[in-house]
C-alpha cells in the first residue's frame, strides 16, 4: 500500500474496532513499527485518532466521515440486520424517507420488493438501486452534491422536503450519543436532517453501535426529538438502559 492507502486502512479499521494495537497494525499492513507509528502521528495531527499506550484509538470528536464506498465495508452484517428490521416497520401505502447512508441502503434493498410505497431520498445509490422498480414511487431531493457520500445536502434539498408529508423517516448518522444527540462534522447535512424532524410523522434513527459515543462539530438535534432508535446488540447495556429511561423507543436487533 502507498502511505495514503495505509492511513485510510488504519482509519477505516478503527471505525470498526475503535481501538487497535500497534502490533496488530504491523501484522495487518506488513510494515515496520516505525512506519505504523509515523502513519498514526499523521492521523493524529489531522485530529482523526488518539495515540494510547501500545496502540491507537478513534477520536470521539469526529472530524471527517469516511466516503460511502468505504463505510459500506464496515459492520456490513450488522447493517444488513438493521436494514431488514427497519423495513418491517414500514406499512403499505406510506411515504418513506431514506436518509443518505449505507445502512439505509440496506433498507432500500428490502423495500425494493414491496408494493404501494413512495420512497423519498437524497441518496444517489438508493435512487439508482430503486430506479427499475416500477411498482414504487420514487423521489430524489436534488440539491448540493456531496460527492464523498453520493448524496445531496444543503438548503435546496431541505426546501424540497418542506413541500412533502413524510410518514416515516429513517435518519442516518456517523455520530450520536445521549450528551451530544445526533451530530455531524459537515454543516451542510444539518439542514436536511433538521427539516426531516419538522415534516416526518415518525422519526427513526438507524445506526450500528460503532457510531455511538462519537460527536461532530455541528449538532442536529437531541435524541429526545426522535420517536425511535434502531441499533444492534453491541450497544452496551448501560447505554441501552439510559436511552430507554428517556422515553425513547429503543429497538435492539440481535444477529
Coordinates of N, CA and C in Angstrom, one line a residue:
X1 N 0.8 -1.2 0.0 CA 0.0 0.0 0.0 C 0.9 1.3 0.0
X2 N 0.4 2.3 -0.6 CA 1.0 3.6 -0.5 C 0.7 4.2 0.9
X3 N 1.5 5.2 1.3 CA 1.2 5.8 2.6 C -0.2 6.3 2.8
X4 N -0.8 7.0 1.8 CA -2.2 7.4 2.0 C -3.2 6.2 2.1
X5 N -2.9 5.1 1.4 CA -3.7 3.9 1.4 C -3.6 3.3 2.8
X6 N -2.4 3.3 3.3 CA -2.2 2.7 4.7 C -3.0 3.5 5.7
X7 N -2.9 4.8 5.6 CA -3.6 5.6 6.6 C -5.1 5.5 6.5
X8 N -5.6 5.4 5.3 CA -7.0 5.1 5.1 C -7.5 3.8 5.7
X9 N -6.6 2.8 5.5 CA -6.9 1.5 6.1 C -7.0 1.5 7.6
X10 N -6.0 2.2 8.2 CA -6.0 2.4 9.7 C -7.3 3.1 10.2
X11 N -7.6 4.2 9.5 CA -8.8 4.9 9.9 C -10.1 4.1 9.7
X12 N -10.2 3.4 8.6 CA -11.4 2.6 8.4 C -11.4 1.4 9.4
X13 N -10.2 0.8 9.7 CA -10.2 -0.3 10.7 C -10.6 0.2 12.0
X14 N -10.3 1.4 12.4 CA -10.6 1.9 13.7 C -12.1 2.2 13.8
X15 N -12.8 2.6 12.7 CA -14.2 2.8 12.7 C -14.9 1.5 13.1
X16 N -14.3 0.4 12.8 CA -15.0 -0.9 13.1 C -14.6 -1.4 14.5
X17 N -13.3 -1.2 14.9 CA -12.8 -1.8 16.1 C -12.5 -0.8 17.2
X18 N -12.6 0.5 17.0 CA -12.5 1.6 17.9 C -11.0 1.7 18.5
X19 N -10.4 0.6 18.9 CA -9.1 0.6 19.4 C -8.3 -0.5 18.8
X20 N -7.0 -0.3 18.5 CA -6.2 -1.4 17.9 C -4.8 -1.2 18.3
X21 N -4.0 -2.3 18.5 CA -2.7 -2.2 18.9 C -1.7 -1.9 17.8
X22 N -0.6 -1.4 18.1 CA 0.5 -1.2 17.1 C 0.9 -2.5 16.5
X23 N 1.0 -3.5 17.3 CA 1.5 -4.8 16.8 C 0.5 -5.4 15.8
X24 N -0.8 -5.2 16.1 CA -1.8 -5.7 15.2 C -1.7 -5.0 13.8
X25 N -1.5 -3.7 13.8 CA -1.4 -3.0 12.6 C -0.2 -3.4 11.8
X26 N 0.9 -3.6 12.5 CA 2.2 -4.1 11.9 C 1.9 -5.4 11.1
X27 N 1.2 -6.3 11.8 CA 0.9 -7.6 11.1 C -0.1 -7.4 10.0
X28 N -1.1 -6.6 10.1 CA -2.1 -6.4 9.1 C -1.5 -5.7 7.9
X29 N -0.7 -4.8 8.1 CA -0.1 -4.0 7.0 C 1.2 -4.5 6.4
X30 N 1.8 -5.4 7.2 CA 3.1 -6.0 6.8 C 4.2 -4.9 6.6
X31 N 4.2 -4.0 7.6 CA 5.2 -2.9 7.6 C 5.9 -2.9 9.0
X32 N 6.8 -2.0 9.1 CA 7.6 -1.9 10.4 C 6.8 -1.1 11.5
X33 N 7.2 -1.2 12.7 CA 6.6 -0.5 13.8 C 6.8 1.0 13.5
X34 N 7.9 1.4 13.0 CA 8.2 2.8 12.8 C 7.3 3.4 11.7
X35 N 7.0 2.6 10.7 CA 6.1 3.1 9.6 C 4.7 3.3 10.2
X36 N 4.2 2.3 11.0 CA 2.9 2.4 11.6 C 2.8 3.6 12.5
X37 N 3.8 3.8 13.3 CA 3.8 5.0 14.2 C 3.8 6.3 13.5
X38 N 4.5 6.3 12.3 CA 4.5 7.5 11.5 C 3.2 7.8 10.9
X39 N 2.5 6.8 10.5 CA 1.2 6.9 9.9 C 0.2 7.4 11.0
X40 N 0.3 6.8 12.2 CA -0.6 7.2 13.3 C -0.3 8.7 13.7
X41 N 0.9 9.1 13.7 CA 1.2 10.5 14.0 C 0.6 11.5 13.0
X42 N 0.6 11.1 11.8 CA 0.0 12.0 10.7 C -1.6 12.0 11.0
X43 N -2.2 10.9 11.2 CA -3.6 10.8 11.5 C -4.0 11.6 12.8
X44 N -3.1 11.5 13.7 CA -3.3 12.3 15.0 C -3.2 13.8 14.7
X45 N -2.3 14.2 13.9 CA -2.1 15.6 13.5 C -3.4 16.1 12.8
X46 N -4.1 15.2 12.1 CA -5.3 15.5 11.4 C -6.5 15.5 12.3
X47 N -6.3 15.1 13.6 CA -7.4 15.1 14.5 C -8.3 13.9 14.4
X48 N -7.9 12.8 13.7 CA -8.7 11.7 13.5 C -8.6 10.6 14.5
X49 N -7.4 10.5 15.1 CA -7.1 9.4 16.0 C -6.4 10.0 17.3
X50 N -6.3 9.1 18.3 CA -5.6 9.5 19.5 C -4.6 8.3 19.9
X51 N -3.4 8.6 20.1 CA -2.4 7.6 20.5 C -2.7 7.2 21.9
X52 N -2.6 5.9 22.2 CA -2.7 5.4 23.6 C -1.5 4.5 23.8
X53 N -1.2 4.0 25.0 CA -0.1 3.1 25.2 C -0.2 1.9 24.4
X54 N 0.8 1.7 23.5 CA 0.8 0.5 22.7 C -0.2 0.4 21.6
X55 N -0.9 1.5 21.3 CA -1.9 1.4 20.3 C -2.4 2.7 19.9
X56 N -3.6 2.7 19.3 CA -4.3 3.9 18.8 C -5.8 3.7 18.9
X57 N -6.5 4.8 19.1 CA -8.0 4.7 19.2 C -8.6 5.8 18.3
X58 N -9.8 5.6 17.9 CA -10.5 6.7 17.2 C -10.8 7.8 18.0
X59 N -10.7 9.0 17.5 CA -11.0 10.3 18.2 C -12.5 10.4 18.2
X60 N -13.1 10.5 19.4 CA -14.6 10.6 19.5 C -15.1 11.9 18.9
X61 N -14.3 12.9 18.8 CA -14.6 14.1 18.1 C -14.4 13.9 16.6
X62 N -15.5 13.5 15.9 CA -15.4 13.1 14.5 C -15.1 14.3 13.6
X63 N -14.0 14.3 12.9 CA -13.6 15.5 12.1 C -14.0 15.2 10.6
X64 N -14.1 14.0 10.2 CA -14.4 13.7 8.8 C -15.0 12.3 8.7
X65 N -16.0 12.2 7.9 CA -16.6 10.9 7.7 C -15.9 10.1 6.6
X66 N -16.0 8.8 6.6 CA -15.4 8.0 5.5 C -16.3 8.2 4.3
X67 N -15.8 8.0 3.1 CA -16.6 8.0 1.9 C -17.5 6.8 1.8
X68 N -18.6 6.9 1.0 CA -19.7 5.9 1.0 C -19.1 4.5 0.8
X69 N -18.2 4.3 -0.2 CA -17.8 3.0 -0.6 C -16.9 2.4 0.5
X70 N -16.3 3.2 1.4 CA -15.5 2.6 2.5 C -16.5 2.3 3.7
X71 N -17.4 3.2 3.9 CA -18.4 2.9 5.0 C -19.2 1.6 4.7
X72 N -19.4 1.4 3.5 CA -20.2 0.2 3.1 C -19.5 -1.1 3.6
X73 N -18.2 -1.1 3.7 CA -17.5 -2.3 4.1 C -17.5 -2.6 5.6
X74 N -17.8 -1.6 6.4 CA -17.7 -1.7 7.8 C -19.0 -2.2 8.4
X75 N -18.9 -3.2 9.3 CA -20.0 -3.8 10.0 C -21.2 -4.1 9.1
X76 N -20.9 -4.7 8.0 CA -22.0 -4.9 7.0 C -23.0 -5.9 7.5
X77 N -22.6 -6.9 8.2 CA -23.7 -7.9 8.6 C -24.6 -7.2 9.7
X78 N -24.1 -6.3 10.5 CA -25.0 -5.6 11.4 C -25.9 -4.7 10.6
X79 N -25.4 -4.0 9.6 CA -26.2 -3.1 8.8 C -27.3 -3.8 8.1
X80 N -27.0 -5.0 7.6 CA -28.0 -5.8 6.9 C -29.1 -6.2 7.8
X81 N -28.8 -6.6 9.1 CA -29.8 -7.0 10.0 C -30.6 -5.8 10.4
X82 N -30.0 -4.6 10.6 CA -30.7 -3.4 11.0 C -31.7 -3.0 9.9
X83 N -31.2 -3.1 8.6 CA -32.0 -2.7 7.5 C -33.2 -3.6 7.3
X84 N -33.0 -4.9 7.6 CA -34.2 -5.8 7.5 C -35.2 -5.5 8.5
X85 N -34.7 -5.3 9.8 CA -35.7 -5.0 10.8 C -36.4 -3.7 10.6
X86 N -35.7 -2.6 10.1 CA -36.3 -1.3 9.9 C -37.3 -1.4 8.8
X87 N -37.1 -2.2 7.8 CA -38.1 -2.3 6.7 C -39.4 -2.9 7.2
X88 N -39.3 -3.7 8.3 CA -40.5 -4.4 8.8 C -41.4 -3.3 9.5
X89 N -40.8 -2.1 9.8 CA -41.6 -1.1 10.5 C -42.5 -0.3 9.5
X90 N -42.2 -0.5 8.2 CA -42.9 0.3 7.1 C -44.2 -0.4 6.8
X91 N -45.3 0.4 6.7 CA -46.6 -0.1 6.4 C -46.9 0.2 4.9
X92 N -47.8 -0.6 4.3 CA -48.2 -0.4 2.9 C -48.8 1.0 2.8
X93 N -48.5 1.7 1.7 CA -49.1 3.0 1.4 C -48.4 4.2 2.0
X94 N -47.4 3.9 2.8 CA -46.7 5.0 3.4 C -45.7 5.7 2.5
X95 N -45.4 7.0 2.9 CA -44.4 7.8 2.3 C -43.2 7.6 3.2
X96 N -42.1 7.1 2.6 CA -40.9 6.7 3.4 C -39.7 7.5 3.0
X97 N -39.0 8.1 4.0 CA -37.8 8.8 3.7 C -36.6 8.0 4.1
X98 N -35.7 7.8 3.2 CA -34.4 7.1 3.5 C -33.3 8.1 3.4
X99 N -32.7 8.4 4.5 CA -31.6 9.3 4.5 C -30.4 8.7 3.8
X100 N -29.4 9.5 3.4 CA -28.2 9.0 2.8 C -27.4 8.2 3.7
X101 N -27.0 7.0 3.3 CA -26.2 6.2 4.1 C -26.2 4.7 3.7
X102 N -25.2 4.0 4.2 CA -25.0 2.6 3.8 C -26.0 1.7 4.6
X103 N -26.5 2.1 5.8 CA -27.5 1.3 6.5 C -28.9 1.5 5.8
X104 N -29.2 2.7 5.5 CA -30.4 3.0 4.8 C -30.5 2.3 3.4
X105 N -29.3 2.1 2.8 CA -29.3 1.4 1.5 C -29.8 0.0 1.8
X106 N -29.4 -0.6 2.9 CA -29.9 -2.0 3.2 C -31.4 -2.0 3.4
X107 N -32.0 -0.9 3.9 CA -33.5 -0.8 4.0 C -34.1 -0.8 2.6
X108 N -33.4 0.0 1.7 CA -33.9 0.1 0.3 C -33.9 -1.2 -0.4
X109 N -33.0 -2.0 -0.1 CA -32.9 -3.3 -0.8 C -34.1 -4.2 -0.4
X110 N -34.5 -4.1 0.8 CA -35.7 -4.9 1.3 C -37.0 -4.3 0.7
X111 N -37.1 -2.9 0.8 CA -38.3 -2.3 0.3 C -38.5 -2.4 -1.2
X112 N -37.4 -2.7 -1.9 CA -37.5 -2.8 -3.3 C -38.4 -3.8 -3.8
X113 N -38.7 -4.8 -2.9 CA -39.6 -5.9 -3.3 C -41.0 -5.7 -2.8
X114 N -41.3 -4.5 -2.2 CA -42.6 -4.2 -1.7 C -43.4 -3.5 -2.8
X115 N -44.7 -3.3 -2.5 CA -45.6 -2.6 -3.4 C -46.3 -1.4 -2.6
X116 N -46.8 -0.5 -3.4 CA -47.7 0.5 -2.8 C -46.9 1.4 -1.8
X117 N -45.7 1.8 -2.1 CA -44.9 2.6 -1.3 C -44.4 3.8 -2.1
X118 N -44.1 4.9 -1.4 CA -43.4 6.1 -2.0 C -42.1 6.3 -1.3
X119 N -41.0 6.2 -2.0 CA -39.7 6.4 -1.4 C -39.2 7.8 -1.7
X120 N -38.7 8.5 -0.7 CA -38.1 9.8 -0.9 C -36.7 9.6 -0.3
X121 N -35.7 10.1 -1.1 CA -34.3 10.0 -0.6 C -33.4 11.1 -1.1
X122 N -32.3 11.4 -0.5 CA -31.3 12.3 -1.0 C -30.1 11.5 -1.5
X123 N -30.2 10.2 -1.5 CA -29.0 9.3 -1.7 C -29.1 8.8 -3.2
X124 N -28.0 9.0 -3.9 CA -27.9 8.6 -5.3 C -27.9 7.1 -5.4
X125 N -27.2 6.4 -4.5 CA -27.1 4.9 -4.6 C -28.4 4.3 -4.4
X126 N -29.2 4.8 -3.5 CA -30.6 4.3 -3.2 C -31.4 4.6 -4.5
X127 N -31.3 5.8 -5.0 CA -32.1 6.1 -6.2 C -31.8 5.2 -7.3
X128 N -30.5 5.0 -7.6 CA -30.1 4.1 -8.7 C -30.6 2.7 -8.5
X129 N -30.6 2.2 -7.2 CA -31.0 0.8 -7.0 C -32.5 0.7 -7.2
X130 N -33.3 1.7 -6.8 CA -34.7 1.6 -7.0 C -35.3 2.1 -8.3
X131 N -34.4 2.6 -9.1 CA -34.8 3.2 -10.4 C -35.7 2.2 -11.3
X132 N -35.3 0.9 -11.3 CA -36.0 0.0 -12.1 C -37.0 -0.8 -11.3
X133 N -37.6 -0.2 -10.3 CA -38.7 -0.9 -9.6 C -40.0 -0.1 -9.8
X134 N -40.7 -0.5 -10.9 CA -41.8 0.3 -11.4 C -43.0 0.4 -10.4
X135 N -43.1 -0.6 -9.5 CA -44.2 -0.6 -8.5 C -44.0 0.4 -7.4
X136 N -42.8 1.1 -7.3 CA -42.6 2.1 -6.3 C -42.6 3.5 -6.9
X137 N -43.2 4.4 -6.1 CA -43.0 5.8 -6.5 C -41.7 6.3 -5.9
X138 N -40.9 7.0 -6.6 CA -39.6 7.4 -6.2 C -39.3 8.9 -6.4
X139 N -38.8 9.6 -5.3 CA -38.5 11.0 -5.4 C -37.1 11.2 -4.9
X140 N -36.3 12.0 -5.6 CA -35.0 12.4 -5.1 C -35.0 13.9 -4.8
X141 N -34.4 14.3 -3.7 CA -34.5 15.7 -3.3 C -33.7 16.7 -4.2
X142 N -32.7 16.2 -4.9 CA -31.8 17.2 -5.5 C -31.1 18.0 -4.5
X143 N -30.3 19.0 -5.0 CA -29.6 19.9 -4.1 C -28.1 19.8 -4.3
X144 N -27.3 20.4 -3.4 CA -25.9 20.4 -3.5 C -25.3 18.9 -3.4
X145 N -24.5 18.6 -4.3 CA -24.0 17.2 -4.3 C -22.8 17.0 -3.4
X146 N -22.9 16.0 -2.5 CA -21.8 15.6 -1.6 C -21.2 14.4 -2.3
X147 N -20.1 14.6 -3.0 CA -19.5 13.5 -3.8 C -19.0 12.4 -3.0
X148 N -18.5 12.6 -1.8 CA -17.9 11.6 -1.0 C -19.0 10.6 -0.5
X149 N -20.2 11.1 -0.3 CA -21.3 10.3 0.2 C -22.4 10.0 -0.8
X150 N -22.2 10.4 -2.1 CA -23.2 10.0 -3.1 C -24.6 10.6 -2.8
X151 N -24.6 11.8 -2.3 CA -25.9 12.3 -1.8 C -26.1 13.8 -2.1
X152 N -27.2 14.3 -1.8 CA -27.5 15.7 -1.9 C -27.7 16.3 -0.5
X153 N -27.2 17.5 -0.2 CA -27.3 18.1 1.1 C -27.6 19.6 0.9
X154 N -27.6 20.3 2.0 CA -27.8 21.7 1.9 C -29.2 22.2 1.9
X155 N -29.4 23.5 1.8 CA -30.7 24.1 2.0 C -31.6 23.8 0.8
X156 N -31.1 23.6 -0.4 CA -32.0 23.3 -1.5 C -32.7 22.0 -1.3
X157 N -32.0 21.0 -0.9 CA -32.6 19.7 -0.6 C -33.6 19.8 0.5
X158 N -33.3 20.6 1.6 CA -34.2 20.8 2.7 C -35.5 21.4 2.2
X159 N -35.4 22.4 1.3 CA -36.6 23.1 0.9 C -37.5 22.2 0.1
X160 N -36.9 21.3 -0.7 CA -37.8 20.3 -1.4 C -38.5 19.4 -0.3
X161 N -37.9 19.0 0.7 CA -38.5 18.2 1.7 C -39.7 19.0 2.4
X162 N -39.5 20.3 2.5 CA -40.5 21.1 3.2 C -41.9 21.0 2.5
X163 N -41.9 20.7 1.2 CA -43.1 20.6 0.4 C -43.8 19.2 0.6
X164 N -43.2 18.3 1.3 CA -43.7 16.9 1.4 C -44.3 16.6 2.8
X165 N -45.1 15.6 2.8 CA -45.6 15.0 4.0 C -45.0 13.6 4.1
X166 N -44.2 13.3 5.0 CA -43.5 12.0 5.2 C -44.0 11.2 6.3
X167 N -44.4 10.0 6.1 CA -45.0 9.2 7.2 C -43.9 8.7 8.2
X168 N -42.8 8.2 7.6 CA -41.8 7.6 8.4 C -40.4 7.9 7.8
X169 N -39.5 8.5 8.6 CA -38.2 8.9 8.1 C -37.1 8.1 8.9
X170 N -36.3 7.4 8.1 CA -35.1 6.7 8.7 C -33.9 7.7 8.5
X171 N -33.4 8.1 9.7 CA -32.3 9.1 9.7 C -31.0 8.4 10.0
X172 N -30.0 8.7 9.2 CA -28.7 8.1 9.5 C -27.8 9.1 10.1
X173 N -26.7 8.6 10.7 CA -25.7 9.5 11.3 C -24.4 8.7 11.5
X174 N -23.3 9.4 11.5 CA -22.0 8.8 11.8 C -21.6 9.1 13.3
X175 N -22.4 9.8 14.0 CA -22.1 10.1 15.4 C -23.3 10.5 16.2
X176 N -23.4 9.8 17.4 CA -24.6 10.1 18.2 C -24.3 9.6 19.6
X177 N -24.9 10.3 20.6 CA -24.9 9.8 22.0 C -25.9 10.6 22.8
X178 N -26.1 10.3 24.0 CA -27.0 11.0 24.9 C -26.6 12.4 25.1
X179 N -25.3 12.7 25.3 CA -24.9 14.0 25.6 C -25.0 15.0 24.4
X180 N -24.5 14.5 23.2 CA -24.5 15.4 22.1 C -25.6 15.2 21.1
X181 N -26.5 14.2 21.3 CA -27.5 13.9 20.4 C -27.0 13.4 19.1
X182 N -27.7 13.8 18.0 CA -27.2 13.5 16.6 C -26.3 14.7 16.2
X183 N -25.2 14.4 15.7 CA -24.3 15.4 15.2 C -23.6 15.0 14.0
X184 N -22.8 15.9 13.4 CA -22.1 15.7 12.1 C -21.0 16.6 12.0
X185 N -19.9 16.2 11.3 CA -18.8 17.1 11.1 C -19.0 18.1 9.9
X186 N -20.1 17.9 9.2 CA -20.4 18.6 8.0 C -21.7 19.4 8.1
X187 N -21.5 20.8 8.1 CA -22.7 21.7 8.3 C -23.8 21.4 7.3
X188 N -23.5 21.1 6.1 CA -24.5 21.0 5.0 C -25.5 19.9 5.3
X189 N -25.1 18.9 6.1 CA -26.0 17.8 6.4 C -27.1 18.2 7.4
X190 N -26.8 19.2 8.2 CA -27.7 19.6 9.2 C -29.1 20.0 8.7
X191 N -29.1 20.8 7.6 CA -30.3 21.3 7.0 C -31.3 20.2 6.7
X192 N -30.8 19.2 6.0 CA -31.7 18.1 5.6 C -32.3 17.4 6.8
X193 N -31.4 17.0 7.8 CA -31.9 16.2 8.9 C -32.8 17.0 9.8
X194 N -32.6 18.3 10.0 CA -33.5 19.1 10.8 C -34.8 19.3 10.1
X195 N -34.8 19.4 8.8 CA -36.1 19.5 8.1 C -36.9 18.2 8.3
X196 N -36.3 17.1 8.3 CA -37.0 15.8 8.5 C -37.7 15.8 9.8
X197 N -37.0 16.4 10.8 CA -37.6 16.4 12.2 C -38.9 17.2 12.2
X198 N -39.0 18.2 11.3 CA -40.2 19.0 11.2 C -41.4 18.3 10.4
X199 N -41.0 17.6 9.3 CA -42.1 17.1 8.4 C -42.5 15.7 8.6
X200 N -41.7 14.9 9.2 CA -42.0 13.4 9.3 C -42.9 13.1 10.6
X201 N -43.8 12.3 10.4 CA -44.7 11.9 11.5 C -44.0 11.0 12.4
X202 N -43.1 10.1 11.9 CA -42.4 9.2 12.8 C -40.9 9.3 12.4
X203 N -40.1 9.6 13.3 CA -38.6 9.9 13.1 C -37.8 8.8 13.8
X204 N -37.1 8.0 13.0 CA -36.3 6.9 13.5 C -34.9 7.0 13.1
X205 N -34.0 7.0 14.2 CA -32.6 7.0 14.0 C -32.2 5.6 13.8
X206 N -31.5 5.3 12.7 CA -31.0 3.9 12.5 C -29.4 4.0 12.4
X207 N -28.8 3.2 13.2 CA -27.3 3.3 13.3 C -26.8 2.1 14.0
X208 N -25.6 1.6 13.5 CA -25.0 0.5 14.2 C -24.2 1.1 15.4
X209 N -23.9 0.3 16.4 CA -23.4 0.7 17.7 C -22.0 1.3 17.6
X210 N -21.3 1.1 16.5 CA -20.0 1.7 16.4 C -20.0 3.2 16.3
X211 N -21.2 3.8 15.9 CA -21.3 5.2 15.8 C -21.6 5.9 17.2
X212 N -22.0 5.1 18.2 CA -22.4 5.6 19.4 C -21.1 6.1 20.2
X213 N -21.3 7.3 20.8 CA -20.2 7.9 21.6 C -19.3 8.8 20.8
X214 N -19.5 8.9 19.5 CA -18.8 9.9 18.7 C -19.6 11.2 18.6
X215 N -19.0 12.3 18.3 CA -19.7 13.5 18.1 C -19.0 14.4 17.1
X216 N -19.8 15.1 16.3 CA -19.2 16.0 15.3 C -19.4 17.5 15.8
X217 N -18.9 18.4 15.0 CA -18.9 19.8 15.4 C -20.3 20.4 15.4
X218 N -21.2 19.9 14.4 CA -22.5 20.5 14.2 C -23.6 19.6 14.8
X219 N -24.3 20.2 15.7 CA -25.4 19.5 16.4 C -26.7 19.5 15.6
X220 N -27.2 18.3 15.3 CA -28.5 18.3 14.6 C -29.7 18.4 15.5
X221 N -29.7 17.5 16.6 CA -30.8 17.6 17.5 C -30.5 16.7 18.7
X222 N -31.2 16.9 19.8 CA -31.1 16.0 20.9 C -31.9 14.7 20.6
X223 N -31.5 13.6 21.2 CA -32.2 12.3 20.9 C -33.7 12.4 21.3
X224 N -34.1 13.3 22.1 CA -35.5 13.4 22.5 C -36.4 13.9 21.4
X225 N -35.8 14.4 20.3 CA -36.6 14.8 19.2 C -37.0 13.7 18.3
X226 N -36.5 12.5 18.6 CA -36.8 11.3 17.8 C -37.9 10.5 18.4
X227 N -38.5 9.6 17.6 CA -39.5 8.7 18.2 C -38.9 7.3 18.5
X228 N -38.0 6.9 17.6 CA -37.4 5.5 17.8 C -35.9 5.6 17.5
X229 N -35.2 4.6 18.0 CA -33.8 4.3 17.6 C -33.7 2.8 17.3
X230 N -33.1 2.5 16.2 CA -32.8 1.1 15.8 C -31.3 0.9 15.8
X231 N -30.9 0.0 16.7 CA -29.4 -0.2 16.9 C -29.2 -1.7 17.1
X232 N -27.9 -2.1 17.1 CA -27.6 -3.6 17.3 C -27.3 -3.9 18.7
X233 N -27.2 -5.1 19.0 CA -27.0 -5.6 20.4 C -25.6 -5.4 21.0
X234 N -24.7 -4.8 20.2 CA -23.4 -4.5 20.7 C -23.4 -3.2 21.5
X235 N -24.5 -2.5 21.4 CA -24.6 -1.2 22.2 C -24.6 -1.7 23.7
X236 N -23.7 -1.1 24.5 CA -23.6 -1.5 25.9 C -24.9 -1.5 26.7
X237 N -25.1 -2.4 27.6 CA -26.4 -2.5 28.3 C -26.7 -1.2 29.1
X238 N -25.6 -0.7 29.7 CA -25.7 0.6 30.5 C -26.3 1.7 29.6
X239 N -25.8 1.8 28.3 CA -26.3 2.8 27.4 C -27.8 2.5 27.0
X240 N -28.1 1.2 26.8 CA -29.5 0.9 26.4 C -30.4 1.3 27.6
X241 N -30.0 1.1 28.8 CA -30.9 1.4 29.9 C -31.1 2.9 30.0
X242 N -30.0 3.7 29.8 CA -30.2 5.1 29.9 C -31.1 5.7 28.7
X243 N -30.9 5.1 27.5 CA -31.7 5.5 26.4 C -33.2 5.2 26.7
X244 N -33.5 4.1 27.2 CA -34.9 3.7 27.5 C -35.5 4.6 28.6
X245 N -34.7 5.0 29.5 CA -35.1 5.9 30.6 C -35.6 7.2 30.1
X246 N -35.1 7.6 28.9 CA -35.5 8.9 28.4 C -36.9 8.9 27.8
X247 N -37.4 7.7 27.6 CA -38.8 7.5 27.0 C -38.7 7.2 25.5
X248 N -37.5 7.1 25.0 CA -37.3 6.7 23.6 C -37.7 5.3 23.4
X249 N -38.2 4.9 22.2 CA -38.5 3.5 21.9 C -37.2 3.0 21.3
X250 N -36.5 2.1 22.0 CA -35.2 1.6 21.5 C -35.4 0.2 21.0
X251 N -35.1 -0.1 19.7 CA -35.2 -1.4 19.1 C -33.8 -2.0 19.0
X252 N -33.5 -3.0 19.7 CA -32.2 -3.7 19.7 C -32.3 -4.9 18.8
X253 N -31.5 -4.9 17.7 CA -31.5 -6.0 16.7 C -30.4 -6.9 17.0
X254 N -30.6 -8.2 17.4 CA -29.6 -9.2 17.6 C -29.3 -9.9 16.3
X255 N -28.1 -10.3 16.1 CA -27.7 -11.1 14.9 C -28.1 -12.5 15.2

